[in-house]
Amino acid sequence: MDNELRQSEKEAVARAAAFADDTLRPHAAAWERARALPPEVFESAADAGLTAAILPVEVGGDAVSMQCAARMAEVLAAADFGFAFALKVHANAANAIARRGTDEQRHRLLPEMIDGRRIGAFCLTEPGVGSDATAITCRATPETGGWTVTGDKAWVTNGVIADVMSVYVQTDPEAGWRGIANLLIEGGFTGLSRGEPYSMIGGHAAGLCDVHFDGCRVPETNLLIPVGEGFKAAMAGINMARMFVAAICCGMLSDSLERALTYGAERMAFGRPILSNQGLQWELADVATDLEASRRLTEHAARTLDAGEPGITECAHAKKFATGAALRGIAACMQAMGAAGLRDGEALGRHLAAAKMCEFLDGTTQIQNVVISRALLRPHGLDAS
């Protein structure tokens, strides 16, 4: 993939790799133990040119291709899944404002989001609503000069620190998906509150929590996506997010494989390196094949998005395969390292927990099968069950 990138894009990938080495790797384990990501790390990412990579040039972005953005996500995730995913969510929220927002919204919100001083979040999932986004119940009622929002959102990445939330709301329950709109709800708005950060098996740097709206007043100027267009916009954003999840899995799997190979070349047993054993060689060869296939599927999905196509099936294939490959492969790398793979400093435990999380993010593996089945059956005049 790197051979197809412009020189400026290769430099962007190099900056991401340097940031991963200098800022993420030394602190990732401590952030996981602390169950929090320091907000100032986004400002450091901004200084490294990472927060504006996918934004259009006219708003101060670099307008890199999806192929470049995928490679940046991969090298960041090799160091820390939590930050890589948090940055992607932040960047995607800023990108939505840049491409769909009003001039007023762009001028007021984007400079501080690009600088990392204001953090973005994407609020679609609810406590009782996961895969079926048409069933959201967070209600926005029109009032003079704006909207009043009441309801809950769940599994909000960056929810702990975000102050520019892209919130999908239902304006007319009887209209179903046609009643969905998107409002920008800022951290200081009255009626907004946050739950405690989730305690999970990993990925705490992503800052996930519940967000509650109790009669939260939102001015009309903060309407990002009008009624009737919200659901389609959410699904388009999820397609891109699925491609990024696949890229993130490639990063974690690549790092795990390199750690297992380095350990196997140095660890001696019965008078020779354990990597001399054919059984271990073949085990890691299977991991390498899955990594190569994951990268090719991710690259194909990114190319499809770069071509301006929806990429629905391509992104589903990439996410489905890469998440499964990461879960299998990281476990195999841990097995290859024996008890040494359990140490915090080796990062494989963090990668393994995050790989399992990735099977749920932006649509479960089963939802990807539904998407793929629809594409298979459509030419035959059938619908997937």
mmCIF file of C-alpha atoms in Angstrom:
data_model
loop_
_atom_site.group_PDB
_atom_site.id
_atom_site.type_symbol
_atom_site.label_atom_id
_atom_site.label_comp_id
_atom_site.label_asym_id
_atom_site.label_seq_id
_atom_site.Cartn_x
_atom_site.Cartn_y
_atom_site.Cartn_z
ATOM 1 C CA MET A 1 0.000 0.000 0.000
ATOM 2 C CA ASP A 2 2.790 2.438 0.882
ATOM 3 C CA ASN A 3 4.098 2.394 -2.687
ATOM 4 C CA GLU A 4 0.849 3.991 -3.882
ATOM 5 C CA LEU A 5 0.989 6.881 -1.438
ATOM 6 C CA ARG A 6 2.074 10.396 -2.326
ATOM 7 C CA GLN A 7 5.326 11.580 -0.756
ATOM 8 C CA SER A 8 3.399 13.808 1.642
ATOM 9 C CA GLU A 9 1.303 10.794 2.661
ATOM 10 C CA LYS A 10 4.376 8.670 3.270
ATOM 11 C CA GLU A 11 5.619 11.454 5.531
ATOM 12 C CA ALA A 12 2.273 11.417 7.384
ATOM 13 C CA VAL A 13 2.612 7.668 8.000
ATOM 14 C CA ALA A 14 6.169 8.229 9.212
ATOM 15 C CA ARG A 15 4.963 10.907 11.657
ATOM 16 C CA ALA A 16 2.336 8.516 12.978
ATOM 17 C CA ALA A 17 4.951 5.793 13.437
ATOM 18 C CA ALA A 18 7.275 8.190 15.254
ATOM 19 C CA PHE A 19 4.434 9.332 17.512
ATOM 20 C CA ALA A 20 3.625 5.708 18.278
ATOM 21 C CA ASP A 21 7.237 4.999 19.239
ATOM 22 C CA ASP A 22 7.902 8.192 21.187
ATOM 23 C CA THR A 23 4.569 8.904 22.873
ATOM 24 C CA LEU A 24 2.355 5.823 22.859
ATOM 25 C CA ARG A 25 4.587 2.815 23.511
ATOM 26 C CA PRO A 26 6.236 4.224 26.658
ATOM 27 C CA HIS A 27 2.870 5.005 28.273
ATOM 28 C CA ALA A 28 0.277 2.602 26.837
ATOM 29 C CA ALA A 29 0.522 0.072 29.674
ATOM 30 C CA ALA A 30 0.303 2.809 32.323
ATOM 31 C CA TRP A 31 -2.739 4.358 30.627
ATOM 32 C CA GLU A 32 -4.395 0.952 30.633
ATOM 33 C CA ARG A 33 -3.705 0.489 34.337
ATOM 34 C CA ALA A 34 -4.965 4.007 35.061
ATOM 35 C CA ARG A 35 -8.037 3.297 32.889
ATOM 36 C CA ALA A 36 -7.745 6.741 31.323
ATOM 37 C CA LEU A 37 -6.083 8.618 28.499
ATOM 38 C CA PRO A 38 -4.616 12.044 29.361
ATOM 39 C CA PRO A 39 -6.528 14.672 27.363
ATOM 40 C CA GLU A 40 -3.276 16.467 26.547
ATOM 41 C CA VAL A 41 -2.168 13.554 24.394
ATOM 42 C CA PHE A 42 -4.570 14.839 21.721
ATOM 43 C CA GLU A 43 -2.692 18.143 21.699
ATOM 44 C CA SER A 44 0.543 16.209 21.236
ATOM 45 C CA ALA A 45 -1.088 14.317 18.373
ATOM 46 C CA ALA A 46 -2.127 17.648 16.856
ATOM 47 C CA ASP A 47 1.458 18.887 17.071
ATOM 48 C CA ALA A 48 2.470 15.752 15.150
ATOM 49 C CA GLY A 49 -0.110 16.528 12.444
ATOM 50 C CA LEU A 50 -2.336 13.543 13.200
ATOM 51 C CA THR A 51 -5.681 15.158 14.066
ATOM 52 C CA ALA A 52 -6.310 16.803 10.694
ATOM 53 C CA ALA A 53 -5.025 14.137 8.333
ATOM 54 C CA ILE A 54 -8.351 13.258 6.680
ATOM 55 C CA LEU A 55 -9.840 16.769 6.783
ATOM 56 C CA PRO A 56 -10.177 18.850 3.606
ATOM 57 C CA VAL A 57 -7.404 21.302 2.834
ATOM 58 C CA GLU A 58 -9.781 24.277 2.933
ATOM 59 C CA VAL A 59 -10.357 23.818 6.673
ATOM 60 C CA GLY A 60 -6.705 23.243 7.530
ATOM 61 C CA GLY A 61 -6.502 19.513 6.868
ATOM 62 C CA ASP A 62 -4.128 17.381 4.815
ATOM 63 C CA ALA A 63 -6.826 15.568 2.786
ATOM 64 C CA VAL A 64 -4.920 12.290 2.838
ATOM 65 C CA SER A 65 -6.404 9.280 1.074
ATOM 66 C CA MET A 66 -8.206 6.529 2.940
ATOM 67 C CA GLN A 67 -5.272 4.268 2.082
ATOM 68 C CA CYS A 68 -2.935 6.651 3.882
ATOM 69 C CA ALA A 69 -5.320 7.069 6.826
ATOM 70 C CA ALA A 70 -5.570 3.284 7.147
ATOM 71 C CA ARG A 71 -1.795 2.946 7.314
ATOM 72 C CA MET A 72 -1.631 5.682 9.945
ATOM 73 C CA ALA A 73 -4.249 3.862 12.021
ATOM 74 C CA GLU A 74 -2.303 0.609 11.672
ATOM 75 C CA VAL A 75 0.993 1.979 12.953
ATOM 76 C CA LEU A 76 -0.704 3.783 15.845
ATOM 77 C CA ALA A 77 -2.658 0.681 16.886
ATOM 78 C CA ALA A 78 0.526 -1.380 16.892
ATOM 79 C CA ALA A 79 1.450 0.717 19.939
ATOM 80 C CA ASP A 80 -1.942 1.320 21.564
ATOM 81 C CA PHE A 81 -5.406 0.325 20.371
ATOM 82 C CA GLY A 82 -7.161 2.685 22.787
ATOM 83 C CA PHE A 83 -5.501 5.828 21.486
ATOM 84 C CA ALA A 84 -5.693 4.751 17.840
ATOM 85 C CA PHE A 85 -9.436 4.185 18.096
ATOM 86 C CA ALA A 86 -10.012 7.352 20.129
ATOM 87 C CA LEU A 87 -8.145 9.401 17.520
ATOM 88 C CA LYS A 88 -10.128 7.868 14.661
ATOM 89 C CA VAL A 89 -13.440 8.697 16.359
ATOM 90 C CA HIS A 90 -12.269 12.250 17.035
ATOM 91 C CA ALA A 91 -11.049 12.694 13.458
ATOM 92 C CA ASN A 92 -14.245 11.251 11.988
ATOM 93 C CA ALA A 93 -16.360 13.651 14.075
ATOM 94 C CA ALA A 94 -14.274 16.583 12.872
ATOM 95 C CA ASN A 95 -14.464 15.319 9.299
ATOM 96 C CA ALA A 96 -18.263 15.197 9.443
ATOM 97 C CA ILE A 97 -18.332 18.850 10.547
ATOM 98 C CA ALA A 98 -15.815 19.808 7.861
ATOM 99 C CA ARG A 99 -17.755 18.154 5.053
ATOM 100 C CA ARG A 100 -21.386 18.538 6.168
ATOM 101 C CA GLY A 101 -21.362 21.421 8.616
ATOM 102 C CA THR A 102 -22.267 25.053 8.084
ATOM 103 C CA ASP A 103 -19.619 27.726 7.739
ATOM 104 C CA GLU A 104 -20.459 28.859 11.274
ATOM 105 C CA GLN A 105 -19.962 25.358 12.689
ATOM 106 C CA ARG A 106 -16.678 24.884 10.865
ATOM 107 C CA HIS A 107 -15.270 28.245 11.949
ATOM 108 C CA ARG A 108 -16.384 27.838 15.562
ATOM 109 C CA LEU A 109 -15.522 24.185 16.235
ATOM 110 C CA LEU A 110 -12.842 22.920 13.873
ATOM 111 C CA PRO A 111 -9.812 25.037 14.875
ATOM 112 C CA GLU A 112 -9.864 23.754 18.454
ATOM 113 C CA MET A 113 -10.647 20.197 17.313
ATOM 114 C CA ILE A 114 -7.666 20.284 14.962
ATOM 115 C CA ASP A 115 -5.500 21.624 17.798
ATOM 116 C CA GLY A 116 -6.640 18.791 20.059
ATOM 117 C CA ARG A 117 -8.151 21.200 22.598
ATOM 118 C CA ARG A 118 -11.696 19.983 21.953
ATOM 119 C CA ILE A 119 -12.335 16.257 21.557
ATOM 120 C CA GLY A 120 -14.998 14.763 19.308
ATOM 121 C CA ALA A 121 -17.299 11.800 19.898
ATOM 122 C CA PHE A 122 -19.871 9.827 17.883
ATOM 123 C CA CYS A 123 -23.114 9.005 19.722
ATOM 124 C CA LEU A 124 -25.341 6.449 18.000
ATOM 125 C CA THR A 125 -25.558 3.324 20.196
ATOM 126 C CA GLU A 126 -27.970 3.347 23.134
ATOM 127 C CA PRO A 127 -28.354 1.120 26.217
ATOM 128 C CA GLY A 128 -31.123 -0.852 24.502
ATOM 129 C CA VAL A 129 -30.111 -0.270 20.881
ATOM 130 C CA GLY A 130 -26.994 -1.693 19.269
ATOM 131 C CA SER A 131 -26.998 -3.154 15.771
ATOM 132 C CA ASP A 132 -30.442 -1.810 14.804
ATOM 133 C CA ALA A 133 -29.674 1.892 14.553
ATOM 134 C CA THR A 134 -33.162 2.603 13.177
ATOM 135 C CA ALA A 135 -34.534 1.912 16.673
ATOM 136 C CA ILE A 136 -32.813 4.745 18.534
ATOM 137 C CA THR A 137 -35.040 6.444 21.097
ATOM 138 C CA CYS A 138 -32.959 9.460 22.183
ATOM 139 C CA ARG A 139 -35.550 12.127 21.418
ATOM 140 C CA ALA A 140 -35.060 15.613 20.032
ATOM 141 C CA THR A 141 -38.148 17.821 20.298
ATOM 142 C CA PRO A 142 -38.201 21.041 18.254
ATOM 143 C CA GLU A 143 -38.477 24.214 20.314
ATOM 144 C CA THR A 144 -38.222 27.885 19.460
ATOM 145 C CA GLY A 145 -34.677 28.469 18.273
ATOM 146 C CA GLY A 146 -33.521 24.892 18.665
ATOM 147 C CA TRP A 147 -34.149 21.460 20.124
ATOM 148 C CA THR A 148 -34.603 19.793 23.500
ATOM 149 C CA VAL A 149 -32.868 16.414 23.758
ATOM 150 C CA THR A 150 -33.764 13.683 26.236
ATOM 151 C CA GLY A 151 -32.348 10.159 26.303
ATOM 152 C CA ASP A 152 -29.215 8.089 26.752
ATOM 153 C CA LYS A 153 -26.282 7.016 24.618
ATOM 154 C CA ALA A 154 -24.000 4.087 25.424
ATOM 155 C CA TRP A 155 -20.497 2.937 24.522
ATOM 156 C CA VAL A 156 -19.456 6.465 23.617
ATOM 157 C CA THR A 157 -15.789 6.482 22.625
ATOM 158 C CA ASN A 158 -14.071 9.592 24.071
ATOM 159 C CA GLY A 159 -17.220 10.098 26.135
ATOM 160 C CA VAL A 160 -15.156 10.698 29.261
ATOM 161 C CA ILE A 161 -13.467 13.800 27.823
ATOM 162 C CA ALA A 162 -15.396 14.734 24.657
ATOM 163 C CA ASP A 163 -16.952 18.172 24.347
ATOM 164 C CA VAL A 164 -18.131 18.062 20.720
ATOM 165 C CA MET A 165 -20.555 15.161 20.457
ATOM 166 C CA SER A 166 -22.129 14.167 17.167
ATOM 167 C CA VAL A 167 -25.447 12.835 18.482
ATOM 168 C CA TYR A 168 -28.002 10.920 16.414
ATOM 169 C CA VAL A 169 -31.525 11.672 17.627
ATOM 170 C CA GLN A 170 -35.069 10.654 16.752
ATOM 171 C CA THR A 171 -37.333 13.601 15.989
ATOM 172 C CA ASP A 172 -40.444 11.591 15.037
ATOM 173 C CA PRO A 173 -40.739 8.004 16.319
ATOM 174 C CA GLU A 174 -43.530 7.213 13.876
ATOM 175 C CA ALA A 175 -41.266 8.109 10.953
ATOM 176 C CA GLY A 176 -38.665 5.453 11.830
ATOM 177 C CA TRP A 177 -35.302 6.003 10.172
ATOM 178 C CA ARG A 178 -36.707 8.992 8.270
ATOM 179 C CA GLY A 179 -37.061 10.882 11.553
ATOM 180 C CA ILE A 180 -33.397 10.635 12.509
ATOM 181 C CA ALA A 181 -31.234 13.777 12.566
ATOM 182 C CA ASN A 182 -27.836 14.690 13.980
ATOM 183 C CA LEU A 183 -27.117 17.420 16.513
ATOM 184 C CA LEU A 184 -23.791 18.725 17.780
ATOM 185 C CA ILE A 185 -24.006 18.746 21.576
ATOM 186 C CA GLU A 186 -21.170 20.522 23.330
ATOM 187 C CA GLY A 187 -19.711 19.600 26.693
ATOM 188 C CA GLY A 188 -20.938 22.654 28.551
ATOM 189 C CA PHE A 189 -24.594 22.371 27.554
ATOM 190 C CA THR A 190 -27.058 22.207 30.446
ATOM 191 C CA GLY A 191 -28.714 18.810 30.786
ATOM 192 C CA LEU A 192 -25.682 16.815 29.632
ATOM 193 C CA SER A 193 -24.098 14.373 32.082
ATOM 194 C CA ARG A 194 -21.756 11.407 31.826
ATOM 195 C CA GLY A 195 -21.659 8.038 33.524
ATOM 196 C CA GLU A 196 -18.572 6.540 35.090
ATOM 197 C CA PRO A 197 -15.923 5.238 32.652
ATOM 198 C CA TYR A 198 -16.576 1.617 31.745
ATOM 199 C CA SER A 199 -14.477 -1.033 33.455
ATOM 200 C CA MET A 200 -13.691 -3.511 30.681
ATOM 201 C CA ILE A 201 -11.198 -6.211 29.753
ATOM 202 C CA GLY A 202 -9.100 -3.628 27.890
ATOM 203 C CA GLY A 203 -9.137 -0.573 25.642
ATOM 204 C CA HIS A 204 -9.600 1.900 28.493
ATOM 205 C CA ALA A 205 -7.646 4.638 26.731
ATOM 206 C CA ALA A 206 -10.631 4.970 24.365
ATOM 207 C CA GLY A 207 -12.555 6.605 27.244
ATOM 208 C CA LEU A 208 -15.876 4.772 26.859
ATOM 209 C CA CYS A 209 -18.866 5.691 29.022
ATOM 210 C CA ASP A 210 -22.598 6.404 28.938
ATOM 211 C CA VAL A 211 -23.829 9.910 28.132
ATOM 212 C CA HIS A 212 -27.163 11.204 29.423
ATOM 213 C CA PHE A 213 -29.338 14.035 28.109
ATOM 214 C CA ASP A 214 -32.056 15.397 30.400
ATOM 215 C CA GLY A 215 -33.887 18.209 28.662
ATOM 216 C CA CYS A 216 -30.616 19.289 27.045
ATOM 217 C CA ARG A 217 -31.185 22.474 25.081
ATOM 218 C CA VAL A 218 -29.407 22.572 21.708
ATOM 219 C CA PRO A 219 -29.506 25.685 19.481
ATOM 220 C CA GLU A 220 -30.671 25.371 15.894
ATOM 221 C CA THR A 221 -27.197 26.435 14.778
ATOM 222 C CA ASN A 222 -25.926 23.057 16.059
ATOM 223 C CA LEU A 223 -28.036 20.982 13.674
ATOM 224 C CA LEU A 224 -25.425 19.100 11.628
ATOM 225 C CA ILE A 225 -27.546 16.690 9.579
ATOM 226 C CA PRO A 226 -31.211 17.493 8.966
ATOM 227 C CA VAL A 227 -34.188 15.268 9.647
ATOM 228 C CA GLY A 228 -34.433 12.445 7.132
ATOM 229 C CA GLU A 229 -30.736 12.355 6.289
ATOM 230 C CA GLY A 230 -29.321 11.272 9.650
ATOM 231 C CA PHE A 231 -29.619 7.507 9.276
ATOM 232 C CA LYS A 232 -27.978 7.362 5.855
ATOM 233 C CA ALA A 233 -25.169 9.601 7.085
ATOM 234 C CA ALA A 234 -24.625 7.340 10.112
ATOM 235 C CA MET A 235 -24.398 4.245 7.918
ATOM 236 C CA ALA A 236 -21.931 5.942 5.559
ATOM 237 C CA GLY A 237 -19.763 6.860 8.540
ATOM 238 C CA ILE A 238 -19.906 3.323 9.884
ATOM 239 C CA ASN A 239 -18.632 1.905 6.583
ATOM 240 C CA MET A 240 -15.515 4.038 6.870
ATOM 241 C CA ALA A 241 -15.200 3.163 10.563
ATOM 242 C CA ARG A 242 -15.277 -0.552 9.722
ATOM 243 C CA MET A 243 -12.353 -0.100 7.364
ATOM 244 C CA PHE A 244 -10.439 1.659 10.136
ATOM 245 C CA VAL A 245 -11.210 -1.143 12.610
ATOM 246 C CA ALA A 246 -9.720 -3.585 10.110
ATOM 247 C CA ALA A 247 -6.591 -1.420 9.811
ATOM 248 C CA ILE A 248 -6.302 -1.218 13.589
ATOM 249 C CA CYS A 249 -6.466 -5.018 13.816
ATOM 250 C CA CYS A 250 -3.662 -5.246 11.257
ATOM 251 C CA GLY A 251 -1.520 -3.049 13.491
ATOM 252 C CA MET A 252 -2.097 -5.111 16.621
ATOM 253 C CA LEU A 253 -1.522 -8.375 14.786
ATOM 254 C CA SER A 254 1.665 -7.092 13.138
ATOM 255 C CA ASP A 255 3.087 -5.982 16.482
ATOM 256 C CA SER A 256 2.192 -9.294 18.120
ATOM 257 C CA LEU A 257 3.831 -11.301 15.334
ATOM 258 C CA GLU A 258 7.024 -9.260 15.513
ATOM 259 C CA ARG A 259 7.176 -9.727 19.285
ATOM 260 C CA ALA A 260 6.678 -13.483 18.972
ATOM 261 C CA LEU A 261 9.370 -13.779 16.291
ATOM 262 C CA THR A 262 11.873 -11.717 18.274
ATOM 263 C CA TYR A 263 11.218 -13.736 21.415
ATOM 264 C CA GLY A 264 11.395 -17.055 19.551
ATOM 265 C CA ALA A 265 14.737 -16.143 17.986
ATOM 266 C CA GLU A 266 16.266 -15.281 21.377
ATOM 267 C CA ARG A 267 14.652 -17.795 23.728
ATOM 268 C CA MET A 268 16.730 -20.965 24.069
ATOM 269 C CA ALA A 269 15.320 -24.397 24.895
ATOM 270 C CA PHE A 270 17.103 -27.732 24.588
ATOM 271 C CA GLY A 271 20.176 -25.954 23.287
ATOM 272 C CA ARG A 272 18.652 -24.015 20.401
ATOM 273 C CA PRO A 273 16.254 -21.099 19.750
ATOM 274 C CA ILE A 274 12.633 -22.177 20.080
ATOM 275 C CA LEU A 275 11.968 -20.615 16.662
ATOM 276 C CA SER A 276 14.039 -23.482 15.226
ATOM 277 C CA ASN A 277 11.088 -25.791 15.853
ATOM 278 C CA GLN A 278 9.043 -26.358 12.733
ATOM 279 C CA GLY A 279 5.778 -26.497 14.669
ATOM 280 C CA LEU A 280 6.276 -22.944 15.931
ATOM 281 C CA GLN A 281 7.446 -21.759 12.510
ATOM 282 C CA TRP A 282 4.273 -23.045 10.883
ATOM 283 C CA GLU A 283 2.068 -21.590 13.602
ATOM 284 C CA LEU A 284 3.533 -18.147 13.002
ATOM 285 C CA ALA A 285 3.462 -18.652 9.233
ATOM 286 C CA ASP A 286 -0.329 -19.008 9.504
ATOM 287 C CA VAL A 287 -0.428 -15.749 11.449
ATOM 288 C CA ALA A 288 1.651 -14.045 8.751
ATOM 289 C CA THR A 289 -0.719 -15.278 6.028
ATOM 290 C CA ASP A 290 -3.745 -13.975 7.907
ATOM 291 C CA LEU A 291 -1.987 -10.633 8.400
ATOM 292 C CA GLU A 292 -1.223 -10.381 4.687
ATOM 293 C CA ALA A 293 -4.828 -11.223 3.775
ATOM 294 C CA SER A 294 -6.158 -8.712 6.326
ATOM 295 C CA ARG A 295 -3.987 -5.968 4.876
ATOM 296 C CA ARG A 296 -5.091 -6.721 1.322
ATOM 297 C CA LEU A 297 -8.787 -6.658 2.264
ATOM 298 C CA THR A 298 -8.283 -3.408 4.174
ATOM 299 C CA GLU A 299 -6.393 -1.907 1.244
ATOM 300 C CA HIS A 300 -9.184 -2.901 -1.143
ATOM 301 C CA ALA A 301 -11.811 -1.334 1.121
ATOM 302 C CA ALA A 302 -9.761 1.866 1.407
ATOM 303 C CA ARG A 303 -9.307 2.058 -2.364
ATOM 304 C CA THR A 304 -13.053 1.647 -2.840
ATOM 305 C CA LEU A 305 -13.763 4.541 -0.484
ATOM 306 C CA ASP A 306 -11.104 6.649 -2.214
ATOM 307 C CA ALA A 307 -12.912 6.022 -5.498
ATOM 308 C CA GLY A 308 -16.031 7.638 -4.032
ATOM 309 C CA GLU A 309 -17.976 4.390 -3.796
ATOM 310 C CA PRO A 310 -19.926 3.383 -0.667
ATOM 311 C CA GLY A 311 -17.738 0.323 -0.094
ATOM 312 C CA ILE A 312 -20.404 -1.356 2.023
ATOM 313 C CA THR A 313 -19.478 -4.957 1.203
ATOM 314 C CA GLU A 314 -15.751 -4.271 0.893
ATOM 315 C CA CYS A 315 -15.598 -2.736 4.361
ATOM 316 C CA ALA A 316 -17.677 -5.573 5.808
ATOM 317 C CA HIS A 317 -15.305 -8.192 4.338
ATOM 318 C CA ALA A 318 -12.276 -6.343 5.716
ATOM 319 C CA LYS A 319 -13.665 -5.902 9.218
ATOM 320 C CA LYS A 320 -15.027 -9.450 9.448
ATOM 321 C CA PHE A 321 -11.780 -11.100 8.388
ATOM 322 C CA ALA A 322 -9.302 -8.786 10.114
ATOM 323 C CA THR A 323 -10.999 -8.943 13.510
ATOM 324 C CA GLY A 324 -11.144 -12.735 13.443
ATOM 325 C CA ALA A 325 -7.564 -12.982 12.198
ATOM 326 C CA ALA A 326 -6.357 -10.646 14.948
ATOM 327 C CA LEU A 327 -8.109 -12.613 17.688
ATOM 328 C CA ARG A 328 -6.719 -15.947 16.444
ATOM 329 C CA GLY A 329 -3.298 -14.622 15.581
ATOM 330 C CA ILE A 330 -2.612 -12.674 18.757
ATOM 331 C CA ALA A 331 -3.612 -15.716 20.820
ATOM 332 C CA ALA A 332 -1.191 -17.826 18.742
ATOM 333 C CA CYS A 333 1.605 -15.314 19.325
ATOM 334 C CA MET A 334 0.933 -15.407 23.060
ATOM 335 C CA GLN A 335 1.109 -19.200 22.963
ATOM 336 C CA ALA A 336 4.417 -18.992 21.116
ATOM 337 C CA MET A 337 5.844 -16.816 23.895
ATOM 338 C CA GLY A 338 4.536 -18.948 26.730
ATOM 339 C CA ALA A 339 4.277 -17.242 30.109
ATOM 340 C CA ALA A 340 6.359 -14.301 28.846
ATOM 341 C CA GLY A 341 3.415 -13.235 26.704
ATOM 342 C CA LEU A 342 1.387 -12.549 29.847
ATOM 343 C CA ARG A 343 3.584 -9.671 30.988
ATOM 344 C CA ASP A 344 2.211 -6.126 30.717
ATOM 345 C CA GLY A 345 5.331 -4.922 28.950
ATOM 346 C CA GLU A 346 4.805 -7.356 26.097
ATOM 347 C CA ALA A 347 1.467 -5.720 25.143
ATOM 348 C CA LEU A 348 -0.035 -8.954 23.834
ATOM 349 C CA GLY A 349 -2.653 -9.080 26.580
ATOM 350 C CA ARG A 350 -3.805 -5.557 25.682
ATOM 351 C CA HIS A 351 -3.867 -6.471 22.009
ATOM 352 C CA LEU A 352 -5.866 -9.645 22.661
ATOM 353 C CA ALA A 353 -8.531 -7.846 24.700
ATOM 354 C CA ALA A 354 -8.768 -5.107 22.086
ATOM 355 C CA ALA A 355 -9.090 -7.631 19.245
ATOM 356 C CA LYS A 356 -12.112 -9.128 20.986
ATOM 357 C CA MET A 357 -13.574 -5.634 21.392
ATOM 358 C CA CYS A 358 -13.064 -5.047 17.666
ATOM 359 C CA GLU A 359 -15.417 -7.931 16.889
ATOM 360 C CA PHE A 360 -18.208 -5.769 18.338
ATOM 361 C CA LEU A 361 -17.192 -2.255 17.292
ATOM 362 C CA ASP A 362 -19.146 -0.654 14.429
ATOM 363 C CA GLY A 363 -21.236 -3.746 13.867
ATOM 364 C CA THR A 364 -20.636 -7.269 15.117
ATOM 365 C CA THR A 365 -19.180 -10.046 12.984
ATOM 366 C CA GLN A 366 -22.735 -11.351 12.577
ATOM 367 C CA ILE A 367 -23.850 -7.982 11.200
ATOM 368 C CA GLN A 368 -21.005 -8.134 8.676
ATOM 369 C CA ASN A 369 -22.342 -11.522 7.580
ATOM 370 C CA VAL A 370 -25.771 -9.957 7.059
ATOM 371 C CA VAL A 371 -24.222 -7.207 4.923
ATOM 372 C CA ILE A 372 -22.221 -9.701 2.866
ATOM 373 C CA SER A 373 -25.194 -12.058 2.478
ATOM 374 C CA ARG A 374 -27.334 -9.230 1.133
ATOM 375 C CA ALA A 375 -24.732 -8.517 -1.528
ATOM 376 C CA LEU A 376 -24.584 -12.195 -2.453
ATOM 377 C CA LEU A 377 -28.347 -12.697 -2.672
ATOM 378 C CA ARG A 378 -29.363 -9.395 -4.286
ATOM 379 C CA PRO A 379 -28.500 -10.476 -7.874
ATOM 380 C CA HIS A 380 -30.761 -13.501 -7.345
ATOM 381 C CA GLY A 381 -33.729 -11.454 -6.225
ATOM 382 C CA LEU A 382 -33.514 -12.645 -2.624
ATOM 383 C CA ASP A 383 -33.117 -10.906 0.737
ATOM 384 C CA ALA A 384 -30.861 -12.059 3.563
ATOM 385 C CA SER A 385 -32.791 -13.247 6.584
#
